[in-house]
XYZ file of C-alpha atoms in Angstrom:
104
model
C -40.888 -134.412 -47.695
C -37.476 -132.903 -48.444
C -36.775 -131.506 -51.892
C -33.647 -132.595 -53.749
C -31.071 -129.849 -54.131
C -29.504 -129.239 -57.513
C -25.737 -129.117 -57.395
C -23.681 -127.487 -60.149
C -19.950 -127.822 -60.597
C -17.045 -126.646 -62.739
C -13.476 -127.883 -62.975
C -10.840 -125.192 -62.554
C -8.194 -124.985 -65.314
C -5.409 -126.364 -63.105
C -7.237 -129.723 -63.055
C -6.693 -129.991 -59.287
C -9.654 -127.988 -57.993
C -13.400 -128.034 -58.528
C -16.116 -125.503 -57.677
C -19.376 -126.908 -56.273
C -22.410 -124.641 -55.824
C -25.814 -125.657 -54.468
C -28.482 -124.441 -52.067
C -26.225 -125.324 -49.100
C -23.452 -123.017 -50.329
C -20.481 -122.847 -52.642
C -17.057 -124.381 -52.185
C -13.707 -124.779 -53.898
C -12.483 -128.332 -53.274
C -9.214 -130.148 -53.820
C -10.013 -133.012 -56.220
C -7.368 -135.346 -54.833
C -8.119 -134.978 -51.122
C -11.711 -133.667 -51.148
C -10.613 -130.909 -48.748
C -12.675 -127.701 -48.747
C -10.132 -125.054 -49.738
C -12.507 -122.080 -49.718
C -16.152 -121.386 -48.969
C -17.752 -118.904 -51.364
C -19.459 -116.113 -49.436
C -23.081 -115.175 -49.965
C -26.647 -116.462 -49.906
C -27.387 -119.509 -52.031
C -31.116 -119.752 -52.666
C -32.980 -120.535 -55.854
C -31.774 -122.814 -58.603
C -28.130 -122.638 -59.623
C -27.883 -122.187 -63.354
C -24.536 -122.072 -65.058
C -21.070 -121.767 -63.595
C -18.173 -120.221 -65.501
C -14.492 -120.058 -64.597
C -11.926 -117.624 -65.979
C -9.089 -119.076 -68.061
C -6.620 -118.537 -65.189
C -9.018 -120.069 -62.620
C -8.977 -116.968 -60.427
C -12.596 -115.883 -61.038
C -15.786 -117.943 -60.755
C -19.271 -116.762 -61.791
C -22.641 -118.429 -61.299
C -26.135 -117.585 -62.540
C -29.050 -118.235 -60.219
C -32.739 -118.523 -61.112
C -35.851 -117.151 -59.472
C -36.372 -117.600 -55.750
C -38.842 -116.333 -53.158
C -36.068 -114.344 -51.482
C -34.735 -112.527 -54.560
C -37.740 -112.702 -56.892
C -35.627 -112.706 -60.031
C -32.384 -113.762 -61.621
C -28.938 -112.789 -60.463
C -25.288 -113.541 -61.096
C -22.518 -113.589 -58.512
C -18.781 -113.388 -59.264
C -16.194 -114.614 -56.726
C -12.451 -114.866 -56.265
C -11.600 -118.582 -56.197
C -8.491 -117.784 -54.120
C -10.337 -115.996 -51.291
C -14.000 -116.994 -51.710
C -14.985 -113.323 -51.501
C -17.664 -111.782 -53.698
C -16.225 -109.549 -56.417
C -19.512 -108.450 -57.987
C -23.220 -109.254 -57.833
C -25.755 -108.459 -60.549
C -29.425 -108.752 -59.640
C -32.685 -108.563 -61.541
C -33.538 -109.712 -65.026
C -30.594 -108.856 -67.303
C -31.519 -106.548 -70.196
C -29.568 -108.774 -72.611
C -31.350 -112.154 -72.653
C -28.131 -113.754 -73.947
C -26.288 -112.873 -70.734
C -26.342 -116.418 -69.245
C -24.833 -117.787 -72.459
C -22.081 -115.174 -72.380
C -21.267 -116.012 -68.763
C -21.298 -119.726 -69.557
C -19.019 -119.465 -72.571
């Protein structure tokens, strides 16, 4: 029996693009055409928590929950223009408010 995958999304500030992240990967899509503009690089396992987008839409961050592969929480930050990873933080953050800061 297949498990349902949780899919998280965030609208980019230009109102024309959306970021979708799930266990199958992460993508920046054109809202009008549905075209995949960029694929976000990296491994997408565990539950996707929150997604945040910078005010200019150039940076996307997502928090991920525990998984068998990573064994803890982590956050990945990407360039929405290139799909490349800018930074990755792994392990339980020392500041338990970190996911709220990333979200807001």
